[in-house]
Coordinates of C-alpha atoms (C1' of nucleotides) in Angstrom, one line a residue:
Chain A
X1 CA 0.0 0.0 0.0
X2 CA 1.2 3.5 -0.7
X3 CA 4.8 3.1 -0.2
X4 CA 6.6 6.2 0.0
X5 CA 9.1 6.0 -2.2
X6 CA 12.8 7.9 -1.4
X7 CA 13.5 10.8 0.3
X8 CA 9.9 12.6 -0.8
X9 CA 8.7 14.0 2.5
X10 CA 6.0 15.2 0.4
X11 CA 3.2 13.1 0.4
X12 CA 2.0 10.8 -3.5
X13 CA -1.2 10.2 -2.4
X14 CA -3.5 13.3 -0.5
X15 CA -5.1 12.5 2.8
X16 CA -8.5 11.7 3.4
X17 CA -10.3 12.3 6.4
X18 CA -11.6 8.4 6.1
X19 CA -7.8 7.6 6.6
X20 CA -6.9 9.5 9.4
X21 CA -10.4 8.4 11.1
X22 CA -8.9 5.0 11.0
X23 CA -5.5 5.7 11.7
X24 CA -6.9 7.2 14.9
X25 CA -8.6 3.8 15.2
X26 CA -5.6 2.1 15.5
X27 CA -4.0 4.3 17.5
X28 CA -7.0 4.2 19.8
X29 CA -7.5 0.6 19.9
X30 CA -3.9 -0.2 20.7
X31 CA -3.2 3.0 23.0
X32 CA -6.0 3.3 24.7
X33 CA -7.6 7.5 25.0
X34 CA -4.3 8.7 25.8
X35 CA -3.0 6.9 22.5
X36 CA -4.6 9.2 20.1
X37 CA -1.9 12.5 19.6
X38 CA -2.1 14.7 16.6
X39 CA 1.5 14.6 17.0
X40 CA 1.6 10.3 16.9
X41 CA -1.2 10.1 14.5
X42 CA 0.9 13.1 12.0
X43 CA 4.2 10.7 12.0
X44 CA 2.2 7.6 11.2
X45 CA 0.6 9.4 8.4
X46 CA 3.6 11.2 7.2
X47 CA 2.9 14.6 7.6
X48 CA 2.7 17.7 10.5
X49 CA 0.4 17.7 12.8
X50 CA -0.9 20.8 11.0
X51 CA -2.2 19.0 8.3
X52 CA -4.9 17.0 9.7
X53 CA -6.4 20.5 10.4
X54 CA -7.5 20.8 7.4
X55 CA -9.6 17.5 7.3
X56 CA -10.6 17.7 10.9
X57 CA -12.2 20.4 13.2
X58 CA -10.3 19.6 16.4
X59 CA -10.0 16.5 18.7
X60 CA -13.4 16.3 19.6
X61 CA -14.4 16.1 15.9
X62 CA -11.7 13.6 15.2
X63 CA -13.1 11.3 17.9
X64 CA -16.4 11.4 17.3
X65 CA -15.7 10.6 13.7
X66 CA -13.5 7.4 14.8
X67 CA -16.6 6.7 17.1
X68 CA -19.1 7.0 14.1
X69 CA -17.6 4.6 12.4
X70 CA -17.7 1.5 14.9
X71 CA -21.1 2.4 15.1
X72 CA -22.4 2.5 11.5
X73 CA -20.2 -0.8 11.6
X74 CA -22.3 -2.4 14.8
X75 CA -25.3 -1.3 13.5
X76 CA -25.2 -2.1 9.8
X77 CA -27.1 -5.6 10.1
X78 CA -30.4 -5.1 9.6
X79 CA -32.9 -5.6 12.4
X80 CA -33.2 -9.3 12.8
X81 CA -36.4 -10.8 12.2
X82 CA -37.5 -11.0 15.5
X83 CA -39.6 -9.4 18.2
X84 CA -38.7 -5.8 19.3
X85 CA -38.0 -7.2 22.7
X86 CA -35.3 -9.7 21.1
X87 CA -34.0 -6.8 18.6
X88 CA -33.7 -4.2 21.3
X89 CA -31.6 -7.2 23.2
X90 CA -29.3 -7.9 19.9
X91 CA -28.9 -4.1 19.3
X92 CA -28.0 -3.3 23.1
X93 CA -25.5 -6.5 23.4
X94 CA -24.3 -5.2 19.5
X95 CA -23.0 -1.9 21.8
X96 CA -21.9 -3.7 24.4
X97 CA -19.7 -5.9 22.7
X98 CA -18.2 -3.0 20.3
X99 CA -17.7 -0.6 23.4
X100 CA -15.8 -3.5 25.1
X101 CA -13.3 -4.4 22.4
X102 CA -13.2 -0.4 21.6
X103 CA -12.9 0.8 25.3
X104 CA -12.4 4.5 24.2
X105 CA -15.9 4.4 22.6
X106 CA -17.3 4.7 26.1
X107 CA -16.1 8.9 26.6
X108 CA -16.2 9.4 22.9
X109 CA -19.4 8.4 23.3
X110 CA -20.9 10.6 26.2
X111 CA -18.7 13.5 24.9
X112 CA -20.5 13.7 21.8
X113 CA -24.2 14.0 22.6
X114 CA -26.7 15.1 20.3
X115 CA -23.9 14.1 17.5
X116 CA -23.8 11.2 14.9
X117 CA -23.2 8.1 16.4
X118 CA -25.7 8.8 19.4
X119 CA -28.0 9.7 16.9
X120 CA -28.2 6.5 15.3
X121 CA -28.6 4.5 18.6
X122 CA -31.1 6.6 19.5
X123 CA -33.2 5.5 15.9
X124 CA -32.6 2.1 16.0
X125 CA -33.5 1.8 19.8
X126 CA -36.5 4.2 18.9
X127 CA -37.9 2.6 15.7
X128 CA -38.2 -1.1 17.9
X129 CA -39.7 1.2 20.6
X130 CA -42.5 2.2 18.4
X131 CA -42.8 -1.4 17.1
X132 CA -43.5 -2.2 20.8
X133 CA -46.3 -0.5 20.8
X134 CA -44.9 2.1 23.6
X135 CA -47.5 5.3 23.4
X136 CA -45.9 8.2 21.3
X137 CA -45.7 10.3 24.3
X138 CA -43.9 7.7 26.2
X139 CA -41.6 6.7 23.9
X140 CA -39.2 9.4 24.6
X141 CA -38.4 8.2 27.8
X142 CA -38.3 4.8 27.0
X143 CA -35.7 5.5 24.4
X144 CA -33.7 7.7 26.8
X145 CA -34.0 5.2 29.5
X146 CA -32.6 2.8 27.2
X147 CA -30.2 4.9 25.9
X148 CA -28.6 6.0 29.0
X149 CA -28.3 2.5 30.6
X150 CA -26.1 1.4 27.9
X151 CA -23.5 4.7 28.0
X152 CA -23.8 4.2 31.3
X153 CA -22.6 0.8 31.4
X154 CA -20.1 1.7 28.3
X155 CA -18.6 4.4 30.2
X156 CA -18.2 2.3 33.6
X157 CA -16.3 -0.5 30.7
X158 CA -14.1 2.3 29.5
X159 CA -12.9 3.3 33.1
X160 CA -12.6 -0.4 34.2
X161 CA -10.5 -1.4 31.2
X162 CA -8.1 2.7 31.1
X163 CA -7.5 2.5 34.7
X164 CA -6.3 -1.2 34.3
X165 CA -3.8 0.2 31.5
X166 CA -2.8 3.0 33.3
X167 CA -1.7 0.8 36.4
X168 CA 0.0 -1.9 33.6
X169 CA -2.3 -4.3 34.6
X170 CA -5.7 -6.1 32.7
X171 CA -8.9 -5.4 33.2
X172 CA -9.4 -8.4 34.9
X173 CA -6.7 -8.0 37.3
X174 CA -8.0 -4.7 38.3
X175 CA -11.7 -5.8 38.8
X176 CA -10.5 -8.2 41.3
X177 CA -8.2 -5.9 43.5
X178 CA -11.3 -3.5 43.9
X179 CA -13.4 -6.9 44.9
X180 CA -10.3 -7.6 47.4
X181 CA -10.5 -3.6 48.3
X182 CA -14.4 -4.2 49.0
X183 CA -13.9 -7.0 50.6
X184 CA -11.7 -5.4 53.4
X185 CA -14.8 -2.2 54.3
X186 CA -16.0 -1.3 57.7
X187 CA -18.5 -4.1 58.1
X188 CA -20.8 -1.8 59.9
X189 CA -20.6 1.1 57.6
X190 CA -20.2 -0.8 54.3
X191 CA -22.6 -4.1 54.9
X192 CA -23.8 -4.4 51.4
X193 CA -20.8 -3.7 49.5
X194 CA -18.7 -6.1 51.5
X195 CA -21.0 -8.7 51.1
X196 CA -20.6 -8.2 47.7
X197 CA -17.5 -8.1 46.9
X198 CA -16.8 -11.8 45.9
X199 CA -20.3 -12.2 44.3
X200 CA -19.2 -9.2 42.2
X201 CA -16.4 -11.1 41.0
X202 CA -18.0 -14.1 39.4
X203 CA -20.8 -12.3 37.8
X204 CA -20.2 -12.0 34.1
X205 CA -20.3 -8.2 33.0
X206 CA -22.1 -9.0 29.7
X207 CA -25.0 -11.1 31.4
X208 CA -24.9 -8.1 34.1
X209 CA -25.6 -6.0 31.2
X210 CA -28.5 -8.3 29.0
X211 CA -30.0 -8.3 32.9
X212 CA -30.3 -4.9 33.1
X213 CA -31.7 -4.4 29.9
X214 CA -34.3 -7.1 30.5
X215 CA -35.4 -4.9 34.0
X216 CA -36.0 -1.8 31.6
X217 CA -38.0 -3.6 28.9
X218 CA -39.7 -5.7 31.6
X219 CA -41.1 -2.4 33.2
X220 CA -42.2 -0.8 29.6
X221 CA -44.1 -4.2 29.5
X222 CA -45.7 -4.3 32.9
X223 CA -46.7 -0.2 31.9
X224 CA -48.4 -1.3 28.5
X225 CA -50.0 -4.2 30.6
X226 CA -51.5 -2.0 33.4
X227 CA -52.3 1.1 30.6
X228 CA -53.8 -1.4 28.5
X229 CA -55.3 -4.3 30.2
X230 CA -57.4 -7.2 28.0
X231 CA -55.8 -9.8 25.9
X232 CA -52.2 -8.7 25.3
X233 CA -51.7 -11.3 22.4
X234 CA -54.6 -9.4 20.7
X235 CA -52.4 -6.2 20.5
X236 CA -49.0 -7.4 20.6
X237 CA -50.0 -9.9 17.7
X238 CA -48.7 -8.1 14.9
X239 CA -45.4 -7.1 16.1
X240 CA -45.2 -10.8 17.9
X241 CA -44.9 -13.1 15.1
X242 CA -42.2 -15.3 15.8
Chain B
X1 CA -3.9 39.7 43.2
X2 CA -1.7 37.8 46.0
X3 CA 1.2 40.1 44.3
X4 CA 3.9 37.8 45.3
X5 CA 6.1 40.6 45.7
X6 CA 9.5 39.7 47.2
X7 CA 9.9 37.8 50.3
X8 CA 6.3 37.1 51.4
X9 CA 6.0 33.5 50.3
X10 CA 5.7 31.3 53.3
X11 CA 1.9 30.5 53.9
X12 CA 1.1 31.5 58.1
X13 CA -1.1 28.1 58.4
X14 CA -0.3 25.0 56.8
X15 CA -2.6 23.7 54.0
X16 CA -4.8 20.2 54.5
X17 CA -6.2 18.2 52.1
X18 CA -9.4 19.3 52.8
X19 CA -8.8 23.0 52.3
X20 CA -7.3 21.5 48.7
X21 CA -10.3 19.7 48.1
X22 CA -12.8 22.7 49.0
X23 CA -10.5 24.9 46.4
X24 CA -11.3 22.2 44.2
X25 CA -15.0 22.4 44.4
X26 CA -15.2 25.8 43.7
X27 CA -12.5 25.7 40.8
X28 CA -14.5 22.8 39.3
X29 CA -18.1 24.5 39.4
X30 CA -17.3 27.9 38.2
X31 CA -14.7 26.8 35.3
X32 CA -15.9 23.1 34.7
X33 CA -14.1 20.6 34.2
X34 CA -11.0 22.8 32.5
X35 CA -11.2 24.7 35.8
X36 CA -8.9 22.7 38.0
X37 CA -5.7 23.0 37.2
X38 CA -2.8 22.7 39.9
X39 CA -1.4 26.1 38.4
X40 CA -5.2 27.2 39.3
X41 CA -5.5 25.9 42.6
X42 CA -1.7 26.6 44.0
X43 CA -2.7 30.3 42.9
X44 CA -5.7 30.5 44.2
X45 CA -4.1 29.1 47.6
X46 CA -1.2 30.7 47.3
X47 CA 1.6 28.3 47.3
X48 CA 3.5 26.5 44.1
X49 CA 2.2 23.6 42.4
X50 CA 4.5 21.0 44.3
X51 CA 2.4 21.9 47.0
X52 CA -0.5 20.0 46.5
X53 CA 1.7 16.7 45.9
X54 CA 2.0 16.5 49.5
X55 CA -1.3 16.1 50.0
X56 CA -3.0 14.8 47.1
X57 CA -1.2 11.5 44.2
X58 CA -2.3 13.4 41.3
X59 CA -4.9 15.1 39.5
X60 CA -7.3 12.0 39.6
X61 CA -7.2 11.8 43.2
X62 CA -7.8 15.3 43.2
X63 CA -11.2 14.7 41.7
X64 CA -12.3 11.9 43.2
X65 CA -12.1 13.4 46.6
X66 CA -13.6 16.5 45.4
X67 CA -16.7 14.0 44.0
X68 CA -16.6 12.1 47.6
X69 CA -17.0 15.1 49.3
X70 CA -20.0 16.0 47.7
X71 CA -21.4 12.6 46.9
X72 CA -21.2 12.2 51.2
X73 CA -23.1 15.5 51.5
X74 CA -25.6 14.2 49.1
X75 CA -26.0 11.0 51.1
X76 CA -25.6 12.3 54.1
X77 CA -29.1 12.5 55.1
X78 CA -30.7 8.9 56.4
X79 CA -33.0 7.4 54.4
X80 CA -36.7 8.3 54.9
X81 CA -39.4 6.6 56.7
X82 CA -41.1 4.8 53.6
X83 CA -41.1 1.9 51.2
X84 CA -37.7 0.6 49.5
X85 CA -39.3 2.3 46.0
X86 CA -39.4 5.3 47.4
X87 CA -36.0 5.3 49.2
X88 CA -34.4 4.3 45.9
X89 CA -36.3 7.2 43.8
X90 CA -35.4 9.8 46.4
X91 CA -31.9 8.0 46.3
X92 CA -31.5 8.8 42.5
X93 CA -33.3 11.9 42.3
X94 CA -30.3 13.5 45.2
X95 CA -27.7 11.7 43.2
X96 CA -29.4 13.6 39.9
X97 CA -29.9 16.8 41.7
X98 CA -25.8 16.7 43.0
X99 CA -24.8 16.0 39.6
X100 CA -27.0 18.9 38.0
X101 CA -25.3 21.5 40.1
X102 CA -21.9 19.9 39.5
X103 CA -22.0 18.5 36.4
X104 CA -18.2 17.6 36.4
X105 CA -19.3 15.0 39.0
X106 CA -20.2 12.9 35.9
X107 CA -16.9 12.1 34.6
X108 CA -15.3 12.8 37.9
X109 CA -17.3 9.4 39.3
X110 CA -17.2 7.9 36.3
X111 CA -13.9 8.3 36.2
X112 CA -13.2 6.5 39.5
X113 CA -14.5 3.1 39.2
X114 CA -14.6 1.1 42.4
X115 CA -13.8 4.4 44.6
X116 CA -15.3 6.0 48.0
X117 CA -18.0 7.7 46.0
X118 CA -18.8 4.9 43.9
X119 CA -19.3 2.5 47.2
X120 CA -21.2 5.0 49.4
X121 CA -23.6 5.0 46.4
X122 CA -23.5 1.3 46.3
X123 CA -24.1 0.7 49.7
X124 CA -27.3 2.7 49.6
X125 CA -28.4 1.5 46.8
X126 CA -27.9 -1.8 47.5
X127 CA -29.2 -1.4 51.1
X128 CA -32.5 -0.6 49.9
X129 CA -33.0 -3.1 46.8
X130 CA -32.3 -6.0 49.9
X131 CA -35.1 -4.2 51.7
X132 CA -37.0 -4.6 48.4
X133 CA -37.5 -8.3 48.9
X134 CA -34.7 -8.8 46.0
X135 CA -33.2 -12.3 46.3
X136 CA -29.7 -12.8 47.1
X137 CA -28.4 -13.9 43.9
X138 CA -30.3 -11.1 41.8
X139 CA -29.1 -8.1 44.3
X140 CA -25.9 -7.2 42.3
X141 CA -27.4 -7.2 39.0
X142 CA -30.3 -5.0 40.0
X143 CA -27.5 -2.8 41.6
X144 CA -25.4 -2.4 38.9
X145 CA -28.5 -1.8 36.8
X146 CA -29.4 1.1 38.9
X147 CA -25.9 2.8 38.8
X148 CA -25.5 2.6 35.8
X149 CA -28.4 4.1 35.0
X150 CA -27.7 6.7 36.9
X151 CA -24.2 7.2 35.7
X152 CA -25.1 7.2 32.4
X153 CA -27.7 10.3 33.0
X154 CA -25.0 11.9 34.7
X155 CA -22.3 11.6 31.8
X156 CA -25.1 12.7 29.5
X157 CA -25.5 15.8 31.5
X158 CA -22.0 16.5 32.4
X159 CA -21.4 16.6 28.2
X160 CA -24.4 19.0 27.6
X161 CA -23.5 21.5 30.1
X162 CA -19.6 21.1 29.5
X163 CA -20.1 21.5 25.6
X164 CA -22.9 24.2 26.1
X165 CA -19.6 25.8 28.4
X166 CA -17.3 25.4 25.7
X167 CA -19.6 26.7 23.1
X168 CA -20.4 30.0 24.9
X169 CA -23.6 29.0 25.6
X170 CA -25.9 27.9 28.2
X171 CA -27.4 23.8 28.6
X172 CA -30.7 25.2 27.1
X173 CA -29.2 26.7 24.2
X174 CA -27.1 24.0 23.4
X175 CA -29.9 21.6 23.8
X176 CA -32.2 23.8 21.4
X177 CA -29.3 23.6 19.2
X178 CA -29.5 19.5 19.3
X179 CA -33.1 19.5 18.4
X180 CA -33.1 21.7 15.5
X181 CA -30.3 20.2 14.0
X182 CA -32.0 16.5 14.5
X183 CA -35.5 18.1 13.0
X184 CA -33.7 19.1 9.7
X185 CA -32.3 15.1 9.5
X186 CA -33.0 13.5 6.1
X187 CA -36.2 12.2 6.6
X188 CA -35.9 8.6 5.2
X189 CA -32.2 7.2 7.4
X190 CA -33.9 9.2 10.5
X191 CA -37.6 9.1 10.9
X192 CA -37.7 8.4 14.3
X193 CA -35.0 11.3 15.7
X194 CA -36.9 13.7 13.5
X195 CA -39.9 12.9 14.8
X196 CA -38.6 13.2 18.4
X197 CA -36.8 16.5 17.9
X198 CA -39.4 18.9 18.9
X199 CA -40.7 16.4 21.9
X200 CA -37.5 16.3 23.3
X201 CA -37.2 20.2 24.3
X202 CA -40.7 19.8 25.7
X203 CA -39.6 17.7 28.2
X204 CA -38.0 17.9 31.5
X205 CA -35.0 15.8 32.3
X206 CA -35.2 15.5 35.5
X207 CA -39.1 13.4 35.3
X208 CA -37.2 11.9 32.2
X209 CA -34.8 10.4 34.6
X210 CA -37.1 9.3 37.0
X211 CA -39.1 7.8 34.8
X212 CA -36.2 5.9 33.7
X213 CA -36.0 4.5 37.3
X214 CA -39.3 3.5 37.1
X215 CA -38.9 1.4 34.4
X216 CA -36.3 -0.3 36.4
X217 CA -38.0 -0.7 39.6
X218 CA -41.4 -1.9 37.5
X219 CA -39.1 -4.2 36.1
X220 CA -37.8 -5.3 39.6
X221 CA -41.1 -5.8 41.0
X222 CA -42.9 -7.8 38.0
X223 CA -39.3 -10.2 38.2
X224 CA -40.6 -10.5 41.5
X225 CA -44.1 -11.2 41.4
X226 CA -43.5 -13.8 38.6
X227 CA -40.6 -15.6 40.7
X228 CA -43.0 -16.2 43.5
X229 CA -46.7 -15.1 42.7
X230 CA -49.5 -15.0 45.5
X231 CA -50.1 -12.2 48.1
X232 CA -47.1 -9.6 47.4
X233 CA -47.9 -7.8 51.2
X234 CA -47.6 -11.8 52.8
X235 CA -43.7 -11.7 51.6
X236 CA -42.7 -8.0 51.7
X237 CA -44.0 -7.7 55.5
X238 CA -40.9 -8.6 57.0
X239 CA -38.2 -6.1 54.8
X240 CA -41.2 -3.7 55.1
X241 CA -41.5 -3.2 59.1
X242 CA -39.0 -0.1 59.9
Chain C
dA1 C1' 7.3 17.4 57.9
dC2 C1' 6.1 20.4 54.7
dC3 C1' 6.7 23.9 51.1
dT4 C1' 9.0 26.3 46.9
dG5 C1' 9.3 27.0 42.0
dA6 C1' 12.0 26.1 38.2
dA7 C1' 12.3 22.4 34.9
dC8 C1' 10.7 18.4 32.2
dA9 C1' 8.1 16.2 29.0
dC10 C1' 4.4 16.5 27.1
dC11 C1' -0.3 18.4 25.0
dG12 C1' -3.8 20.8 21.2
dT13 C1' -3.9 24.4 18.1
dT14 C1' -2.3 28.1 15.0
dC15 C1' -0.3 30.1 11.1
dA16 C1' 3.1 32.1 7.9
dA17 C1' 5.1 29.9 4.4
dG18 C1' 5.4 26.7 0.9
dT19 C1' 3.7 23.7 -3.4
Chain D
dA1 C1' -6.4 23.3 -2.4
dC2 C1' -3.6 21.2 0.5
dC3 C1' 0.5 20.5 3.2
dT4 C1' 4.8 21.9 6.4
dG5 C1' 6.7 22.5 10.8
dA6 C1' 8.1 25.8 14.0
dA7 C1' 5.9 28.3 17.6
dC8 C1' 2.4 29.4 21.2
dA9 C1' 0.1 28.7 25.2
dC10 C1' -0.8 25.7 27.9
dC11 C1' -0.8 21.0 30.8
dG12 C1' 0.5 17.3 34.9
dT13 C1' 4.3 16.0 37.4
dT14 C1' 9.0 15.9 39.5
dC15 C1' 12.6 17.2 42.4
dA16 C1' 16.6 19.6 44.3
dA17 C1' 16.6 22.9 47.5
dG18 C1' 14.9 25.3 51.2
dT19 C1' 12.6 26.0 56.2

DNA sequence: ACCTGAACACCGTTCAAGT
DNA sequence: ACCTGAACACCGTTCAAGT
């Protein structure tokens, strides 16, 4: 691919803003936040930091780009033939599982709300909303609800796994010193917590995850049961199939 | 101001962590989260940057105390006299409230996975979903479900009011911004943002939140009455009592 | 024990100057 | 139109030196 060939400092080939997006994937991916540098991502591009300027705004811009496109990756399979309920599931694990091997997603994320990549979470999660038959004024919150619990999650992934680099350790080493931190607490101040602390430990972060989204739609079910009562196969029917 | 003139340097009383942390606080709410700098805070308490090293590891410990010190004044007050539901929703809604008026509390607890501010929340949560009849084996999930909720909100917020910041601009402004530019989405790729755009302003976050916990405790409680069906009062008696 | 403040090793961003 | 790279205005953190 584009080799340079001798002594041109001047670049053959212009740059694109699609290759520095994933240049600052890579960089990303195998630094971690603090791995993206204009200065690191210029010299493995070949040019001054200066450059990239003109293809990108700022930082900000430049990570919510290399954000946007894990996410029109993750979310490019069509909705699976399924219920809503099982499509919000495969759309919300579809997150998790792209925020966990992309840690840095989890603050490029948040930092970028209202902005592309939140926006098309937000339609996916609201178009199988809708096809749940949640009430158009409700849906809103429902969506929000939804959305929320999964940067919330992401964003607790994306500490875990940064503070783990930052001490040289793995994630997984990390989780357990906080369990063997918990584990030590003032009995009488911290009951809960301590009692907790090895539980926390076997749990499996992804089914953690599915479990929480399973209490949110659970609760949007139990609100269409009570706002509706009657035969919920009657009304569900359509959207039910499977 | 503090013209550090010649000679005057030496401080009369010796700083504490606390004072640091207090210096903090205020750098952090009127200058977000760009506000706290050690330059900032050594000025402002009128020693040299090395100072603070004495008293604090770095600038991460620095804002994780700061957090703590509010998230214990937040918590502070015992729970109130009613059911588990309403403990946890006035739990949240304090947690939401804190965050609001110090909306770099989002990333700062974010940020400090597994921390003092992270387990006093924990503890109280966790407290009150065992007094919710919740069995043993589900507690940490319906835990974690709740946090993360609730950290998710706060990132959200933290990044509107920190890019409204940034921008110039105040959260409402920035958030008007959000929804016009999401009403002018092409039509087809974004039906369901579009048709949420105008919606979204006429909502209030805070009941959005709540709501949200809602879901999650509806979610809780139909779990519940499935696992063990029959007179709900019979089996919440005991937990209930207090 | 605690504080000083210069120095180090970085950042993101700008901009005159080049092609 | 696009790129160069030095320069600017910051950072967090360290550390010899002071009291």
């Amino acid at each position: 691919m584009a080799k340079t060939t001798r002594g041109t400092p001047r670049r053959e080939a212009s740059l694109s803003r699609e290759q520095i997006v994933e240049a600052s994937i890579a960089l990303l991916d195998s630094g971690g936040e603090g791995g993206l540098t204009f200065r690191a991502l210029s010299e493995r591009l070949a040019t001054g930091p200066g450059a990239l300027y003109w293809h990108v705004a700022d930082k900000r811009d430049l990570l919510t780009a290399a954000c946007d496109a894990i996410v029109a990756r993750t979310l490019q399979a069509p909705s699976a033939d399924a219920t809503p309920e099982a499509a919000l599931r495969a759309l919300a694990l579809g997150m998790f599982d792209a925020i966990d091997a992309h840690p840095w997603m989890g603050s490029a994320l948040t930092g970028a709300p209202g902005e592309l990549p939140i926006v098309r979470v937000v339609e996916r999660i609201g178009q199988q909303v809708r096809a749940l038959g949640v009430p158009d004024h409700e849906q809103w919150a429902a969506v929000a609800a939804l959305l929320s619990y999964i940067l919330g999650v992401a964003g607790q992934n994306a500490a875990n796994t940064q503070l783990a680099r930052v001490r040289g350790s793995v994630r997984s080493e990390f989780l357990d010193a906080v369990a063997n931190a918990w584990s030590r607490l003032d009995a009488d101040a911290y009951p809960f917590v301590r009692g907790m602390a090895l539980q926390m430990r076997t749990h499996d972060d992804r089914m953690d995850f599915l479990a929480g989204i399973d209490l949110i739609l659970h609760g949007l079910a139990a609100r269409r049961a009570q706002a509706q009562p009657g035969p919920v196969s009657a009304r569900k029917g359509a959207a039910r199939k499977k």
